[in-house]
Amino acid sequence: MEIFAPYARATLTLLASTGLVFGLLALVVKRNRIVEAVKLSRREFMTNLGLALINAIILAPLFVFPGNAISGALGVNETLAGLWDGVWKPVTLLLAILLLDLVVYWRHRLEHHPLLWPIHATHHADTTLQWMSTLRKHPLSKLLSVCVDMLLVLYLGVPAWAVGAALLLRSWWAFFIHCDVPWTLGIFGNVLISPAAHRLHHIRDEALMGSNYGNTVTLWDKVFGTYVDPAPYLDCETGIAEGTRGVAGELMRPFEKRYWKKTSDETEAPA
């Protein structure tokens, strides 16, 4: 049981701190509607909590091995790693944020491809989007992110302090953009992914769902043509056609024949 203890402490600390911050935010924003909002989101919140505990505590020790194996096989580019000493620290941090978000953008975008959608659909199933929706991930989707997301910064030898700071910012920003607030962030929303922009990514409309893949910045969505202004879609309906489920249902979702039949049909269809 000792192997799970560090993961349990880290997870419970994260849940307690984010719960306090975003719980207070919900209370301030919703005020007299908070009780109704809690009732509406209670079942999905518990599903998200269950998946978070499975991924971050029970399966976390297993995720370490493939993640380390892949990054170890890729190695570090020693020539590029040596260049970071001469870079101004604020620039180093900014580049770490942008590089992490670049990989997250493409990993996330590929998860919307029919081949990977069955493991990503769980994340889109919430009909009451809230901060804990961030942690609503199927273990296979979580494993993919563990194996892929840090490869570029590790290969480039980005300093550990910058990677750590960028990961912390990315984590908290992910909780923020899943909050049920119709905020576009004004002029800052041109640079940063806002809660409204990410809610649009979770929209029930599957065509518009293919937009705003970034986690922290809008740069890569704008560069690759997938950014959509969220202003016309504030408070849009979220979820997927297959509906939301409990923990067991979400764990089994990717293995249903209808998902793979649909995937096979779409990938074999002529252009």
mmCIF file of C-alpha atoms in Angstrom:
data_model
loop_
_atom_site.group_PDB
_atom_site.id
_atom_site.type_symbol
_atom_site.label_atom_id
_atom_site.label_comp_id
_atom_site.label_asym_id
_atom_site.label_seq_id
_atom_site.Cartn_x
_atom_site.Cartn_y
_atom_site.Cartn_z
ATOM 1 C CA MET A 1 0.000 0.000 0.000
ATOM 2 C CA GLU A 2 2.962 2.326 0.517
ATOM 3 C CA ILE A 3 3.394 2.677 -3.227
ATOM 4 C CA PHE A 4 0.038 4.467 -3.422
ATOM 5 C CA ALA A 5 0.638 6.801 -0.466
ATOM 6 C CA PRO A 6 2.546 9.601 -2.301
ATOM 7 C CA TYR A 7 -0.033 9.653 -5.084
ATOM 8 C CA ALA A 8 -2.875 9.727 -2.564
ATOM 9 C CA ARG A 9 -1.353 12.656 -0.670
ATOM 10 C CA ALA A 10 -0.701 14.635 -3.842
ATOM 11 C CA THR A 11 -4.175 13.938 -5.214
ATOM 12 C CA LEU A 12 -6.008 14.811 -2.006
ATOM 13 C CA THR A 13 -3.970 18.010 -1.668
ATOM 14 C CA LEU A 14 -4.835 18.989 -5.230
ATOM 15 C CA LEU A 15 -8.529 18.205 -4.780
ATOM 16 C CA ALA A 16 -8.697 20.103 -1.490
ATOM 17 C CA SER A 17 -6.962 23.209 -2.843
ATOM 18 C CA THR A 18 -8.811 23.351 -6.146
ATOM 19 C CA GLY A 19 -12.083 22.490 -4.421
ATOM 20 C CA LEU A 20 -11.664 25.437 -2.065
ATOM 21 C CA VAL A 21 -10.759 27.913 -4.808
ATOM 22 C CA PHE A 22 -13.286 26.864 -7.431
ATOM 23 C CA GLY A 23 -15.976 26.050 -4.891
ATOM 24 C CA LEU A 24 -15.748 29.635 -3.623
ATOM 25 C CA LEU A 25 -15.779 30.870 -7.226
ATOM 26 C CA ALA A 26 -18.983 28.929 -7.904
ATOM 27 C CA LEU A 27 -20.546 30.316 -4.729
ATOM 28 C CA VAL A 28 -19.674 33.896 -5.675
ATOM 29 C CA VAL A 29 -20.867 33.545 -9.280
ATOM 30 C CA LYS A 30 -24.038 31.505 -8.722
ATOM 31 C CA ARG A 31 -25.090 32.873 -5.313
ATOM 32 C CA ASN A 32 -28.730 31.904 -4.741
ATOM 33 C CA ARG A 33 -28.522 29.371 -7.586
ATOM 34 C CA ILE A 34 -25.699 27.394 -5.993
ATOM 35 C CA VAL A 35 -27.919 24.731 -4.382
ATOM 36 C CA GLU A 36 -29.667 24.031 -7.686
ATOM 37 C CA ALA A 37 -26.309 23.890 -9.498
ATOM 38 C CA VAL A 38 -24.925 21.403 -6.960
ATOM 39 C CA LYS A 39 -27.964 19.165 -7.325
ATOM 40 C CA LEU A 40 -27.715 19.201 -11.122
ATOM 41 C CA SER A 41 -24.006 18.369 -11.187
ATOM 42 C CA ARG A 42 -23.864 15.971 -8.202
ATOM 43 C CA ARG A 43 -23.992 12.681 -10.143
ATOM 44 C CA GLU A 44 -21.472 13.732 -12.768
ATOM 45 C CA PHE A 45 -19.252 15.265 -10.076
ATOM 46 C CA MET A 46 -19.120 11.900 -8.291
ATOM 47 C CA THR A 47 -18.273 10.135 -11.558
ATOM 48 C CA ASN A 48 -15.479 12.627 -12.179
ATOM 49 C CA LEU A 49 -14.187 12.167 -8.642
ATOM 50 C CA GLY A 50 -14.204 8.387 -9.035
ATOM 51 C CA LEU A 51 -12.276 8.523 -12.311
ATOM 52 C CA ALA A 52 -9.814 10.996 -10.803
ATOM 53 C CA LEU A 53 -9.074 8.693 -7.870
ATOM 54 C CA ILE A 54 -8.630 5.688 -10.161
ATOM 55 C CA ASN A 55 -6.265 7.526 -12.503
ATOM 56 C CA ALA A 56 -4.301 9.560 -9.976
ATOM 57 C CA ILE A 57 -3.923 6.974 -7.198
ATOM 58 C CA ILE A 58 -4.732 3.388 -8.183
ATOM 59 C CA LEU A 59 -3.275 3.410 -11.707
ATOM 60 C CA ALA A 60 -0.676 6.178 -11.302
ATOM 61 C CA PRO A 61 2.185 3.804 -10.355
ATOM 62 C CA LEU A 62 1.505 1.809 -13.532
ATOM 63 C CA PHE A 63 1.534 4.937 -15.707
ATOM 64 C CA VAL A 64 5.082 5.775 -14.596
ATOM 65 C CA PHE A 65 6.738 2.875 -16.422
ATOM 66 C CA PRO A 66 5.552 3.482 -20.010
ATOM 67 C CA GLY A 67 5.983 7.224 -19.579
ATOM 68 C CA ASN A 68 9.577 6.864 -18.424
ATOM 69 C CA ALA A 69 10.321 4.217 -21.059
ATOM 70 C CA ILE A 70 9.179 6.417 -23.937
ATOM 71 C CA SER A 71 10.935 9.557 -22.702
ATOM 72 C CA GLY A 72 14.064 7.506 -21.980
ATOM 73 C CA ALA A 73 14.062 6.016 -25.479
ATOM 74 C CA LEU A 74 13.706 9.488 -27.008
ATOM 75 C CA GLY A 75 16.482 10.899 -24.851
ATOM 76 C CA VAL A 76 17.635 14.502 -24.567
ATOM 77 C CA ASN A 77 19.210 16.601 -27.296
ATOM 78 C CA GLU A 78 22.338 17.674 -25.439
ATOM 79 C CA THR A 79 23.172 20.421 -27.947
ATOM 80 C CA LEU A 80 19.782 22.111 -27.551
ATOM 81 C CA ALA A 81 19.723 21.487 -23.805
ATOM 82 C CA GLY A 82 22.928 23.466 -23.413
ATOM 83 C CA LEU A 83 21.400 26.560 -24.997
ATOM 84 C CA TRP A 84 18.905 27.184 -22.176
ATOM 85 C CA ASP A 85 21.569 28.551 -19.803
ATOM 86 C CA GLY A 86 21.839 31.676 -21.935
ATOM 87 C CA VAL A 87 18.086 32.331 -22.164
ATOM 88 C CA TRP A 88 16.428 34.914 -19.902
ATOM 89 C CA LYS A 89 14.328 33.020 -17.324
ATOM 90 C CA PRO A 90 10.985 34.700 -18.132
ATOM 91 C CA VAL A 91 11.506 33.751 -21.786
ATOM 92 C CA THR A 92 12.386 30.197 -20.766
ATOM 93 C CA LEU A 93 9.149 29.925 -18.794
ATOM 94 C CA LEU A 94 7.097 31.345 -21.674
ATOM 95 C CA LEU A 95 8.676 28.898 -24.130
ATOM 96 C CA ALA A 96 8.020 25.997 -21.732
ATOM 97 C CA ILE A 97 4.335 26.991 -21.583
ATOM 98 C CA LEU A 98 4.080 27.302 -25.374
ATOM 99 C CA LEU A 99 5.935 24.043 -26.079
ATOM 100 C CA LEU A 100 3.816 22.084 -23.605
ATOM 101 C CA ASP A 101 0.661 23.550 -25.074
ATOM 102 C CA LEU A 102 1.802 22.688 -28.602
ATOM 103 C CA VAL A 103 2.052 18.985 -27.742
ATOM 104 C CA VAL A 104 -1.194 19.066 -25.748
ATOM 105 C CA TYR A 105 -2.904 20.738 -28.713
ATOM 106 C CA TRP A 106 -1.938 17.972 -31.145
ATOM 107 C CA ARG A 107 -2.503 15.139 -28.683
ATOM 108 C CA HIS A 108 -5.932 16.567 -27.903
ATOM 109 C CA ARG A 109 -6.749 17.127 -31.570
ATOM 110 C CA LEU A 110 -5.743 13.556 -32.437
ATOM 111 C CA GLU A 111 -8.024 12.283 -29.661
ATOM 112 C CA HIS A 112 -10.912 13.646 -31.702
ATOM 113 C CA HIS A 113 -9.947 11.397 -34.612
ATOM 114 C CA PRO A 114 -12.289 8.372 -34.905
ATOM 115 C CA LEU A 115 -9.488 6.001 -33.883
ATOM 116 C CA LEU A 116 -8.916 7.714 -30.532
ATOM 117 C CA TRP A 117 -12.352 9.219 -29.898
ATOM 118 C CA PRO A 118 -13.575 6.116 -27.963
ATOM 119 C CA ILE A 119 -11.035 6.823 -25.200
ATOM 120 C CA HIS A 120 -11.634 10.593 -25.257
ATOM 121 C CA ALA A 121 -15.450 10.571 -25.359
ATOM 122 C CA THR A 122 -15.566 10.128 -21.578
ATOM 123 C CA HIS A 123 -14.085 13.607 -21.128
ATOM 124 C CA HIS A 124 -16.847 15.153 -23.251
ATOM 125 C CA ALA A 125 -19.746 13.336 -21.599
ATOM 126 C CA ASP A 126 -20.451 15.888 -18.849
ATOM 127 C CA THR A 127 -23.724 17.754 -19.395
ATOM 128 C CA THR A 128 -23.046 19.978 -16.375
ATOM 129 C CA LEU A 129 -19.538 21.241 -17.060
ATOM 130 C CA GLN A 130 -17.700 22.102 -13.837
ATOM 131 C CA TRP A 131 -14.157 22.283 -12.511
ATOM 132 C CA MET A 132 -14.019 18.541 -11.785
ATOM 133 C CA SER A 133 -14.758 17.859 -15.460
ATOM 134 C CA THR A 134 -11.026 18.452 -15.890
ATOM 135 C CA LEU A 135 -10.341 15.080 -14.265
ATOM 136 C CA ARG A 136 -13.035 13.174 -16.145
ATOM 137 C CA LYS A 137 -10.691 11.021 -18.218
ATOM 138 C CA HIS A 138 -10.692 7.388 -19.190
ATOM 139 C CA PRO A 139 -7.518 5.653 -17.948
ATOM 140 C CA LEU A 140 -6.414 5.009 -21.546
ATOM 141 C CA SER A 141 -6.719 8.702 -22.316
ATOM 142 C CA LYS A 142 -4.809 9.548 -19.142
ATOM 143 C CA LEU A 143 -2.096 7.065 -20.108
ATOM 144 C CA LEU A 144 -1.763 8.687 -23.528
ATOM 145 C CA SER A 145 -1.268 12.128 -21.997
ATOM 146 C CA VAL A 146 1.283 10.775 -19.507
ATOM 147 C CA CYS A 147 3.282 9.198 -22.337
ATOM 148 C CA VAL A 148 3.105 12.082 -24.803
ATOM 149 C CA ASP A 149 2.608 15.514 -23.240
ATOM 150 C CA MET A 150 6.128 16.123 -21.909
ATOM 151 C CA LEU A 151 8.154 14.506 -24.685
ATOM 152 C CA LEU A 152 9.033 17.735 -26.492
ATOM 153 C CA VAL A 153 10.186 19.728 -23.456
ATOM 154 C CA LEU A 154 12.175 16.747 -22.185
ATOM 155 C CA TYR A 155 13.837 16.190 -25.567
ATOM 156 C CA LEU A 156 14.742 19.886 -25.817
ATOM 157 C CA GLY A 157 16.204 19.832 -22.314
ATOM 158 C CA VAL A 158 14.000 22.616 -20.968
ATOM 159 C CA PRO A 159 15.109 23.299 -17.363
ATOM 160 C CA ALA A 160 13.197 21.320 -14.757
ATOM 161 C CA TRP A 161 12.105 24.460 -12.870
ATOM 162 C CA ALA A 162 10.468 25.868 -16.031
ATOM 163 C CA VAL A 163 8.757 22.571 -16.851
ATOM 164 C CA GLY A 164 7.456 22.314 -13.290
ATOM 165 C CA ALA A 165 6.130 25.874 -13.306
ATOM 166 C CA ALA A 166 4.502 25.404 -16.721
ATOM 167 C CA LEU A 167 2.855 22.159 -15.583
ATOM 168 C CA LEU A 168 1.504 23.829 -12.445
ATOM 169 C CA LEU A 169 0.073 26.703 -14.474
ATOM 170 C CA ARG A 170 -1.393 24.325 -17.038
ATOM 171 C CA SER A 171 -3.032 22.230 -14.314
ATOM 172 C CA TRP A 172 -4.728 25.142 -12.568
ATOM 173 C CA TRP A 173 -5.712 26.766 -15.865
ATOM 174 C CA ALA A 174 -7.359 23.499 -16.906
ATOM 175 C CA PHE A 175 -9.538 23.590 -13.781
ATOM 176 C CA PHE A 176 -10.384 27.232 -14.463
ATOM 177 C CA ILE A 177 -11.449 26.777 -18.089
ATOM 178 C CA HIS A 178 -13.788 23.925 -17.146
ATOM 179 C CA CYS A 179 -15.657 26.122 -14.661
ATOM 180 C CA ASP A 180 -19.279 26.912 -15.391
ATOM 181 C CA VAL A 181 -18.731 30.636 -15.986
ATOM 182 C CA PRO A 182 -19.486 32.487 -19.271
ATOM 183 C CA TRP A 183 -16.230 34.415 -19.236
ATOM 184 C CA THR A 184 -14.448 35.275 -22.482
ATOM 185 C CA LEU A 185 -11.684 37.187 -20.580
ATOM 186 C CA GLY A 186 -12.111 40.204 -22.858
ATOM 187 C CA ILE A 187 -8.936 41.242 -24.670
ATOM 188 C CA PHE A 188 -6.982 38.599 -22.735
ATOM 189 C CA GLY A 189 -9.170 35.969 -24.376
ATOM 190 C CA ASN A 190 -7.329 36.702 -27.618
ATOM 191 C CA VAL A 191 -4.218 35.163 -26.070
ATOM 192 C CA LEU A 192 -5.503 32.823 -23.353
ATOM 193 C CA ILE A 193 -8.034 30.005 -23.645
ATOM 194 C CA SER A 194 -11.045 31.248 -21.669
ATOM 195 C CA PRO A 195 -13.771 29.257 -19.899
ATOM 196 C CA ALA A 196 -16.154 30.324 -22.664
ATOM 197 C CA ALA A 197 -13.734 29.170 -25.372
ATOM 198 C CA HIS A 198 -13.284 25.776 -23.749
ATOM 199 C CA ARG A 199 -16.999 25.353 -23.090
ATOM 200 C CA LEU A 200 -17.440 25.804 -26.838
ATOM 201 C CA HIS A 201 -15.045 22.881 -27.284
ATOM 202 C CA HIS A 202 -17.416 20.808 -25.121
ATOM 203 C CA ILE A 203 -20.518 21.939 -27.035
ATOM 204 C CA ARG A 204 -23.128 19.315 -27.879
ATOM 205 C CA ASP A 205 -22.726 20.223 -31.582
ATOM 206 C CA GLU A 206 -20.102 17.745 -32.881
ATOM 207 C CA ALA A 207 -18.964 20.054 -35.691
ATOM 208 C CA LEU A 208 -18.149 22.928 -33.321
ATOM 209 C CA MET A 209 -16.600 20.449 -30.901
ATOM 210 C CA GLY A 210 -13.642 20.356 -33.295
ATOM 211 C CA SER A 211 -12.337 23.744 -32.153
ATOM 212 C CA ASN A 212 -10.316 25.368 -29.367
ATOM 213 C CA TYR A 213 -8.111 22.380 -28.568
ATOM 214 C CA GLY A 214 -5.518 24.365 -26.616
ATOM 215 C CA ASN A 215 -5.283 24.191 -22.838
ATOM 216 C CA THR A 216 -3.661 27.496 -21.946
ATOM 217 C CA VAL A 217 -3.062 29.693 -25.002
ATOM 218 C CA THR A 218 -4.995 30.355 -28.195
ATOM 219 C CA LEU A 219 -1.805 30.530 -30.289
ATOM 220 C CA TRP A 220 -1.795 27.007 -31.685
ATOM 221 C CA ASP A 221 -5.526 27.001 -32.453
ATOM 222 C CA LYS A 222 -5.017 30.224 -34.407
ATOM 223 C CA VAL A 223 -1.896 28.944 -36.170
ATOM 224 C CA PHE A 224 -3.592 25.691 -37.238
ATOM 225 C CA GLY A 225 -7.016 27.183 -37.972
ATOM 226 C CA THR A 226 -9.124 25.645 -35.212
ATOM 227 C CA TYR A 227 -9.872 28.703 -33.067
ATOM 228 C CA VAL A 228 -13.519 29.787 -32.886
ATOM 229 C CA ASP A 229 -14.702 32.920 -31.092
ATOM 230 C CA PRO A 230 -16.901 31.722 -28.196
ATOM 231 C CA ALA A 231 -18.927 34.935 -27.869
ATOM 232 C CA PRO A 232 -21.941 33.684 -29.918
ATOM 233 C CA TYR A 233 -22.050 30.405 -27.955
ATOM 234 C CA LEU A 234 -22.018 31.458 -24.297
ATOM 235 C CA ASP A 235 -23.678 28.939 -21.941
ATOM 236 C CA CYS A 236 -24.015 26.435 -24.785
ATOM 237 C CA GLU A 237 -25.289 22.917 -24.080
ATOM 238 C CA THR A 238 -22.510 20.385 -23.465
ATOM 239 C CA GLY A 239 -22.258 16.593 -23.693
ATOM 240 C CA ILE A 240 -22.267 13.879 -26.355
ATOM 241 C CA ALA A 241 -24.939 11.884 -28.167
ATOM 242 C CA GLU A 242 -24.121 8.698 -26.241
ATOM 243 C CA GLY A 243 -24.889 10.431 -22.948
ATOM 244 C CA THR A 244 -23.218 10.598 -19.552
ATOM 245 C CA ARG A 245 -22.571 7.543 -17.362
ATOM 246 C CA GLY A 246 -21.313 6.457 -13.976
ATOM 247 C CA VAL A 247 -17.753 5.321 -13.297
ATOM 248 C CA ALA A 248 -18.257 1.723 -14.448
ATOM 249 C CA GLY A 249 -20.046 2.839 -17.610
ATOM 250 C CA GLU A 250 -17.294 5.291 -18.500
ATOM 251 C CA LEU A 251 -14.587 2.678 -17.913
ATOM 252 C CA MET A 252 -16.342 0.312 -20.325
ATOM 253 C CA ARG A 253 -17.244 2.965 -22.914
ATOM 254 C CA PRO A 254 -14.227 2.506 -25.256
ATOM 255 C CA PHE A 255 -14.749 -1.240 -25.496
ATOM 256 C CA GLU A 256 -18.277 -1.152 -26.882
ATOM 257 C CA LYS A 257 -18.644 -2.670 -30.347
ATOM 258 C CA ARG A 258 -20.665 0.263 -31.685
ATOM 259 C CA TYR A 259 -17.716 2.615 -31.108
ATOM 260 C CA TRP A 260 -15.309 0.425 -33.010
ATOM 261 C CA LYS A 261 -17.826 -0.332 -35.775
ATOM 262 C CA LYS A 262 -18.325 3.404 -36.238
ATOM 263 C CA THR A 263 -14.558 3.929 -36.182
ATOM 264 C CA SER A 264 -14.042 1.219 -38.804
ATOM 265 C CA ASP A 265 -16.779 2.616 -41.046
ATOM 266 C CA GLU A 266 -15.397 6.156 -40.870
ATOM 267 C CA THR A 267 -11.771 5.209 -41.470
ATOM 268 C CA GLU A 268 -12.636 2.881 -44.383
ATOM 269 C CA ALA A 269 -15.077 5.266 -46.086
ATOM 270 C CA PRO A 270 -13.805 6.687 -49.416
ATOM 271 C CA ALA A 271 -12.714 10.313 -49.426
#
